[in-house]
């Protein structure tokens, strides 16, 4: 009886050891395969065709309530450096162009521009009448009929900016996996990069994170997707209502 029990015990130990080795082997193989897969643990958009990735990231951007946009935009031969926070009903931030810096604030349809004397000093025909001193460092309410309203309000409009920016031109293709500030991304291109490149997050929602515009028209980074912020109307003491038209600057 003792010999029989010992035989059964040895067989049980061998079976257990064999099972353990088999499981270990499977895990090792799985581990090797997972380590070579750049899409393991991601949101999966890296496996999709470039056109589908672009559609997914556009939908994600449109659905986000807020975003921060920073970088450069070249339009009509002029370079603008932006750092804007945008939401559905307005936006706020700074813009620099040709050495002149100013701040924009839009709440609903009300647009305010705040700049120093160096910005206003070029005001057409106004520099000698004290206008610059009145506007220096104040939030100037921009009349909706003024050319400056149309020109600058677009910088504070999330939908307008994203619609104009998040489009690559030419034949779309994927260009491998990359990294933006520690976030893994998949890059899509238009015409091998000449039509622009866009890095899309592989972590969580597939938001756009970095855009290089076609034709050297600027590079932009997108962050703080969905992070709330307040838009506060400036106090009357810090606001100037210039009337129907701003000085031409």
Short mmCIF file of N, CA and C in Angstrom, two decimals, residues 17-134:
data_model
loop_
_atom_site.label_atom_id
_atom_site.label_comp_id
_atom_site.label_asym_id
_atom_site.label_seq_id
_atom_site.Cartn_x
_atom_site.Cartn_y
_atom_site.Cartn_z
N UNK A 17 4.22 19.60 -12.04
CA UNK A 17 5.40 20.27 -12.59
C UNK A 17 5.25 20.50 -14.09
N UNK A 18 4.72 19.50 -14.79
CA UNK A 18 4.53 19.64 -16.24
C UNK A 18 3.55 20.76 -16.56
N UNK A 19 2.48 20.82 -15.79
CA UNK A 19 1.48 21.88 -16.00
C UNK A 19 2.09 23.25 -15.75
N UNK A 20 2.89 23.34 -14.69
CA UNK A 20 3.52 24.62 -14.36
C UNK A 20 4.45 25.06 -15.47
N UNK A 21 5.24 24.10 -16.02
CA UNK A 21 6.14 24.43 -17.10
C UNK A 21 5.38 24.87 -18.34
N UNK A 22 4.28 24.19 -18.62
CA UNK A 22 3.47 24.54 -19.80
C UNK A 22 2.90 25.95 -19.67
N UNK A 23 2.35 26.27 -18.49
CA UNK A 23 1.79 27.61 -18.26
C UNK A 23 2.87 28.66 -18.37
N UNK A 24 4.05 28.38 -17.77
CA UNK A 24 5.15 29.33 -17.83
C UNK A 24 5.57 29.58 -19.27
N UNK A 25 5.62 28.51 -20.06
CA UNK A 25 6.00 28.66 -21.46
C UNK A 25 5.02 29.51 -22.23
N UNK A 26 3.73 29.31 -22.00
CA UNK A 26 2.71 30.11 -22.67
C UNK A 26 2.82 31.57 -22.27
N UNK A 27 3.05 31.80 -20.97
CA UNK A 27 3.18 33.18 -20.49
C UNK A 27 4.40 33.84 -21.10
N UNK A 28 5.49 33.10 -21.20
CA UNK A 28 6.70 33.66 -21.78
C UNK A 28 6.48 34.04 -23.23
N UNK A 29 5.82 33.15 -23.98
CA UNK A 29 5.53 33.45 -25.37
C UNK A 29 4.62 34.66 -25.51
N UNK A 30 3.61 34.72 -24.63
CA UNK A 30 2.68 35.84 -24.67
C UNK A 30 3.41 37.13 -24.35
N UNK A 31 4.30 37.06 -23.37
CA UNK A 31 5.05 38.25 -22.99
C UNK A 31 5.92 38.75 -24.12
N UNK A 32 6.58 37.83 -24.82
CA UNK A 32 7.42 38.23 -25.94
C UNK A 32 6.58 38.89 -27.03
N UNK A 33 5.45 38.30 -27.34
CA UNK A 33 4.59 38.86 -28.37
C UNK A 33 4.06 40.22 -27.97
N UNK A 34 3.62 40.41 -26.70
CA UNK A 34 3.06 41.68 -26.23
C UNK A 34 4.09 42.78 -26.25
N UNK A 35 5.36 42.43 -25.93
CA UNK A 35 6.39 43.44 -25.90
C UNK A 35 6.70 43.99 -27.28
N UNK A 36 6.45 43.23 -28.33
CA UNK A 36 6.73 43.65 -29.69
C UNK A 36 5.56 44.38 -30.33
N UNK A 37 4.44 44.43 -29.66
CA UNK A 37 3.23 45.04 -30.22
C UNK A 37 3.12 46.48 -29.72
N UNK A 38 3.36 47.50 -30.56
CA UNK A 38 3.30 48.89 -30.11
C UNK A 38 1.90 49.34 -29.72
N UNK A 39 0.89 48.58 -30.13
CA UNK A 39 -0.48 48.96 -29.81
C UNK A 39 -1.02 48.26 -28.56
N UNK A 40 -0.19 47.41 -27.95
CA UNK A 40 -0.63 46.73 -26.73
C UNK A 40 -0.88 47.76 -25.62
N UNK A 41 -2.05 47.68 -25.01
CA UNK A 41 -2.40 48.59 -23.94
C UNK A 41 -2.81 49.98 -24.38
N UNK A 42 -2.99 50.20 -25.69
CA UNK A 42 -3.40 51.52 -26.19
C UNK A 42 -4.90 51.52 -26.48
N UNK A 43 -5.38 52.65 -27.02
CA UNK A 43 -6.79 52.74 -27.39
C UNK A 43 -7.09 52.06 -28.73
N UNK A 44 -6.06 51.56 -29.40
CA UNK A 44 -6.26 50.76 -30.61
C UNK A 44 -6.32 51.51 -31.92
N UNK A 45 -6.33 52.86 -31.89
CA UNK A 45 -6.48 53.57 -33.16
C UNK A 45 -5.24 53.45 -34.04
N UNK A 46 -4.10 53.07 -33.43
CA UNK A 46 -2.89 52.91 -34.22
C UNK A 46 -2.99 51.82 -35.25
N UNK A 47 -3.94 50.90 -35.10
CA UNK A 47 -4.12 49.81 -36.05
C UNK A 47 -5.06 50.18 -37.20
N UNK A 48 -5.66 51.36 -37.13
CA UNK A 48 -6.67 51.73 -38.11
C UNK A 48 -6.05 52.42 -39.32
N UNK A 49 -6.77 52.46 -40.45
CA UNK A 49 -6.30 53.21 -41.62
C UNK A 49 -6.22 54.71 -41.29
N UNK A 50 -5.36 55.42 -42.00
CA UNK A 50 -5.12 56.83 -41.71
C UNK A 50 -6.40 57.67 -41.80
N UNK A 51 -7.24 57.39 -42.80
CA UNK A 51 -8.48 58.15 -42.94
C UNK A 51 -9.42 57.96 -41.76
N UNK A 52 -9.46 56.74 -41.25
CA UNK A 52 -10.30 56.47 -40.08
C UNK A 52 -9.74 57.15 -38.84
N UNK A 53 -8.42 57.15 -38.72
CA UNK A 53 -7.80 57.83 -37.57
C UNK A 53 -8.13 59.31 -37.60
N UNK A 54 -8.04 59.92 -38.79
CA UNK A 54 -8.36 61.34 -38.89
C UNK A 54 -9.82 61.60 -38.51
N UNK A 55 -10.73 60.75 -38.95
CA UNK A 55 -12.14 60.92 -38.60
C UNK A 55 -12.35 60.78 -37.10
N UNK A 56 -11.68 59.80 -36.49
CA UNK A 56 -11.84 59.58 -35.06
C UNK A 56 -11.31 60.78 -34.25
N UNK A 57 -10.16 61.29 -34.65
CA UNK A 57 -9.59 62.39 -33.88
C UNK A 57 -10.38 63.68 -34.07
N UNK A 58 -10.94 63.88 -35.27
CA UNK A 58 -11.81 65.05 -35.48
C UNK A 58 -13.05 64.96 -34.61
N UNK A 59 -13.64 63.77 -34.54
CA UNK A 59 -14.83 63.58 -33.70
C UNK A 59 -14.49 63.81 -32.23
N UNK A 60 -13.32 63.32 -31.80
CA UNK A 60 -12.91 63.51 -30.41
C UNK A 60 -12.71 64.99 -30.10
N UNK A 61 -12.08 65.72 -31.01
CA UNK A 61 -11.83 67.14 -30.81
C UNK A 61 -13.14 67.92 -30.79
N UNK A 62 -14.04 67.60 -31.70
CA UNK A 62 -15.34 68.30 -31.74
C UNK A 62 -16.14 68.04 -30.47
N UNK A 63 -16.00 66.85 -29.90
CA UNK A 63 -16.79 66.50 -28.73
C UNK A 63 -16.22 67.00 -27.42
N UNK A 64 -14.97 67.44 -27.42
CA UNK A 64 -14.35 67.91 -26.18
C UNK A 64 -14.85 69.32 -25.85
N UNK A 65 -15.21 69.59 -24.59
CA UNK A 65 -15.72 70.92 -24.25
C UNK A 65 -14.65 72.00 -24.24
N UNK A 66 -13.40 71.64 -24.01
CA UNK A 66 -12.33 72.64 -23.91
C UNK A 66 -11.04 72.07 -24.48
N UNK A 67 -10.11 73.00 -24.79
CA UNK A 67 -8.78 72.61 -25.25
C UNK A 67 -7.84 73.81 -25.06
N UNK A 68 -6.57 73.51 -24.89
CA UNK A 68 -5.53 74.54 -24.92
C UNK A 68 -4.72 74.35 -26.18
N UNK A 69 -4.49 75.44 -26.90
CA UNK A 69 -3.80 75.40 -28.18
C UNK A 69 -2.62 76.37 -28.11
N UNK A 70 -1.43 75.87 -28.42
CA UNK A 70 -0.25 76.73 -28.37
C UNK A 70 0.67 76.42 -29.54
N UNK A 71 1.39 77.45 -29.99
CA UNK A 71 2.30 77.28 -31.10
C UNK A 71 2.19 78.42 -32.08
N UNK A 72 2.50 78.16 -33.34
CA UNK A 72 2.52 79.21 -34.35
C UNK A 72 1.56 78.89 -35.50
N UNK A 73 0.99 79.95 -36.03
CA UNK A 73 0.14 79.87 -37.22
C UNK A 73 0.61 80.93 -38.19
N UNK A 74 0.87 80.54 -39.43
CA UNK A 74 1.27 81.49 -40.46
C UNK A 74 0.10 81.67 -41.42
N UNK A 75 -0.37 82.89 -41.55
CA UNK A 75 -1.50 83.16 -42.43
C UNK A 75 -1.31 84.52 -43.07
N UNK A 76 -1.57 84.60 -44.37
CA UNK A 76 -1.42 85.84 -45.14
C UNK A 76 -0.03 86.44 -44.97
N UNK A 77 0.98 85.58 -44.87
CA UNK A 77 2.35 86.05 -44.77
C UNK A 77 2.76 86.52 -43.39
N UNK A 78 1.88 86.44 -42.42
CA UNK A 78 2.19 86.90 -41.07
C UNK A 78 2.17 85.72 -40.11
N UNK A 79 3.14 85.69 -39.18
CA UNK A 79 3.24 84.61 -38.21
C UNK A 79 2.63 85.07 -36.88
N UNK A 80 1.72 84.26 -36.36
CA UNK A 80 1.10 84.52 -35.05
C UNK A 80 1.53 83.41 -34.09
N UNK A 81 2.01 83.82 -32.93
CA UNK A 81 2.32 82.85 -31.87
C UNK A 81 1.15 82.88 -30.88
N UNK A 82 0.53 81.71 -30.69
CA UNK A 82 -0.70 81.63 -29.90
C UNK A 82 -0.49 80.82 -28.63
N UNK A 83 -1.20 81.20 -27.62
CA UNK A 83 -1.37 80.36 -26.43
C UNK A 83 -2.79 80.61 -25.93
N UNK A 84 -3.73 79.82 -26.43
CA UNK A 84 -5.15 80.07 -26.21
C UNK A 84 -5.82 78.91 -25.49
N UNK A 85 -6.76 79.23 -24.62
CA UNK A 85 -7.65 78.23 -24.01
C UNK A 85 -9.04 78.49 -24.56
N UNK A 86 -9.66 77.45 -25.10
CA UNK A 86 -10.90 77.61 -25.86
C UNK A 86 -12.00 76.72 -25.32
N UNK A 87 -13.22 77.22 -25.43
CA UNK A 87 -14.41 76.44 -25.09
C UNK A 87 -15.53 76.87 -26.02
N UNK A 88 -16.69 76.26 -25.86
CA UNK A 88 -17.78 76.49 -26.82
C UNK A 88 -18.23 77.95 -26.86
N UNK A 89 -18.25 78.63 -25.71
CA UNK A 89 -18.80 79.98 -25.66
C UNK A 89 -17.73 81.06 -25.58
N UNK A 90 -16.48 80.74 -25.92
CA UNK A 90 -15.47 81.78 -25.92
C UNK A 90 -14.07 81.24 -25.72
N UNK A 91 -13.16 82.14 -25.41
CA UNK A 91 -11.79 81.74 -25.20
C UNK A 91 -10.97 82.89 -24.68
N UNK A 92 -9.75 82.58 -24.24
CA UNK A 92 -8.86 83.61 -23.71
C UNK A 92 -7.42 83.16 -23.90
N UNK A 93 -6.52 84.12 -24.01
CA UNK A 93 -5.12 83.78 -24.15
C UNK A 93 -4.33 84.91 -24.79
N UNK A 94 -3.11 84.58 -25.18
CA UNK A 94 -2.20 85.59 -25.70
C UNK A 94 -1.84 85.31 -27.15
N UNK A 95 -1.59 86.40 -27.87
CA UNK A 95 -1.18 86.33 -29.27
C UNK A 95 0.00 87.29 -29.44
N UNK A 96 1.01 86.85 -30.18
CA UNK A 96 2.15 87.71 -30.50
C UNK A 96 2.37 87.69 -32.00
N UNK A 97 2.51 88.88 -32.58
CA UNK A 97 2.74 88.97 -34.01
C UNK A 97 3.64 90.17 -34.29
N UNK A 98 4.70 89.95 -35.04
CA UNK A 98 5.65 91.00 -35.43
C UNK A 98 6.14 91.78 -34.21
N UNK A 99 6.40 91.06 -33.14
CA UNK A 99 6.95 91.68 -31.94
C UNK A 99 5.93 92.33 -31.03
N UNK A 100 4.69 92.43 -31.45
CA UNK A 100 3.64 93.04 -30.63
C UNK A 100 2.80 91.94 -29.99
N UNK A 101 2.65 92.03 -28.67
CA UNK A 101 1.88 91.02 -27.93
C UNK A 101 0.58 91.63 -27.43
N UNK A 102 -0.48 90.83 -27.44
CA UNK A 102 -1.76 91.28 -26.91
C UNK A 102 -2.53 90.08 -26.39
N UNK A 103 -3.52 90.35 -25.58
CA UNK A 103 -4.38 89.31 -25.03
C UNK A 103 -5.78 89.45 -25.62
N UNK A 104 -6.41 88.30 -25.80
CA UNK A 104 -7.78 88.27 -26.29
C UNK A 104 -8.68 87.59 -25.27
N UNK A 105 -9.88 88.07 -25.17
CA UNK A 105 -10.88 87.47 -24.30
C UNK A 105 -12.23 87.60 -25.00
N UNK A 106 -12.87 86.45 -25.23
CA UNK A 106 -14.21 86.49 -25.81
C UNK A 106 -15.16 85.72 -24.92
N UNK A 107 -16.27 86.36 -24.58
CA UNK A 107 -17.33 85.73 -23.81
C UNK A 107 -18.61 85.89 -24.61
N UNK A 108 -19.10 84.80 -25.18
CA UNK A 108 -20.24 84.92 -26.07
C UNK A 108 -19.84 85.72 -27.30
N UNK A 109 -20.55 86.78 -27.59
CA UNK A 109 -20.24 87.62 -28.75
C UNK A 109 -19.36 88.82 -28.38
N UNK A 110 -19.09 89.00 -27.10
CA UNK A 110 -18.29 90.15 -26.66
C UNK A 110 -16.80 89.81 -26.74
N UNK A 111 -16.06 90.60 -27.51
CA UNK A 111 -14.63 90.39 -27.69
C UNK A 111 -13.86 91.56 -27.10
N UNK A 112 -12.84 91.22 -26.31
CA UNK A 112 -11.99 92.23 -25.69
C UNK A 112 -10.54 92.00 -26.11
N UNK A 113 -9.82 93.11 -26.31
CA UNK A 113 -8.42 93.05 -26.66
C UNK A 113 -7.65 93.90 -25.65
N UNK A 114 -6.58 93.34 -25.11
CA UNK A 114 -5.77 94.04 -24.11
C UNK A 114 -4.33 94.08 -24.59
N UNK A 115 -3.77 95.27 -24.68
CA UNK A 115 -2.41 95.42 -25.19
C UNK A 115 -1.73 96.61 -24.54
N UNK A 116 -0.41 96.64 -24.68
CA UNK A 116 0.37 97.74 -24.15
C UNK A 116 0.51 98.87 -25.15
N UNK A 117 1.23 99.90 -24.73
CA UNK A 117 1.38 101.08 -25.57
C UNK A 117 2.09 100.78 -26.88
N UNK A 118 3.02 99.77 -26.86
CA UNK A 118 3.75 99.46 -28.09
C UNK A 118 2.83 98.94 -29.18
N UNK A 119 1.73 98.29 -28.78
CA UNK A 119 0.75 97.79 -29.75
C UNK A 119 -0.07 98.94 -30.32
N UNK A 120 -0.53 99.83 -29.44
CA UNK A 120 -1.42 100.90 -29.85
C UNK A 120 -0.67 102.09 -30.44
N UNK A 121 0.64 102.15 -30.26
CA UNK A 121 1.40 103.32 -30.67
C UNK A 121 1.36 103.55 -32.17
N UNK A 122 1.04 102.48 -32.91
CA UNK A 122 0.96 102.61 -34.36
C UNK A 122 -0.46 102.94 -34.83
N UNK A 123 -1.33 103.27 -33.88
CA UNK A 123 -2.71 103.58 -34.25
C UNK A 123 -2.75 104.73 -35.24
N UNK A 124 -3.52 104.54 -36.26
CA UNK A 124 -3.55 105.47 -37.38
C UNK A 124 -4.06 106.84 -36.96
N UNK A 125 -3.16 107.83 -36.97
CA UNK A 125 -3.57 109.20 -36.71
C UNK A 125 -3.98 109.49 -35.29
N UNK A 126 -3.74 108.55 -34.34
CA UNK A 126 -4.25 108.74 -32.99
C UNK A 126 -3.15 108.92 -31.94
N UNK A 127 -1.89 108.70 -32.32
CA UNK A 127 -0.84 108.63 -31.33
C UNK A 127 -0.60 109.95 -30.61
N UNK A 128 -1.05 111.07 -31.19
CA UNK A 128 -0.76 112.34 -30.54
C UNK A 128 -1.90 112.91 -29.71
N UNK A 129 -3.01 112.22 -29.58
CA UNK A 129 -4.14 112.81 -28.87
C UNK A 129 -4.43 112.14 -27.53
N UNK A 130 -3.49 111.37 -27.02
CA UNK A 130 -3.70 110.74 -25.72
C UNK A 130 -4.39 109.40 -25.78
N UNK A 131 -4.74 108.94 -26.99
CA UNK A 131 -5.45 107.67 -27.12
C UNK A 131 -4.64 106.51 -26.57
N UNK A 132 -3.33 106.50 -26.89
CA UNK A 132 -2.49 105.39 -26.45
C UNK A 132 -2.52 105.24 -24.95
N UNK A 133 -2.44 106.35 -24.24
CA UNK A 133 -2.47 106.31 -22.78
C UNK A 133 -3.77 105.76 -22.23
N UNK A 134 -4.88 106.04 -22.91
CA UNK A 134 -6.18 105.55 -22.46
C UNK A 134 -6.34 104.04 -22.68
#
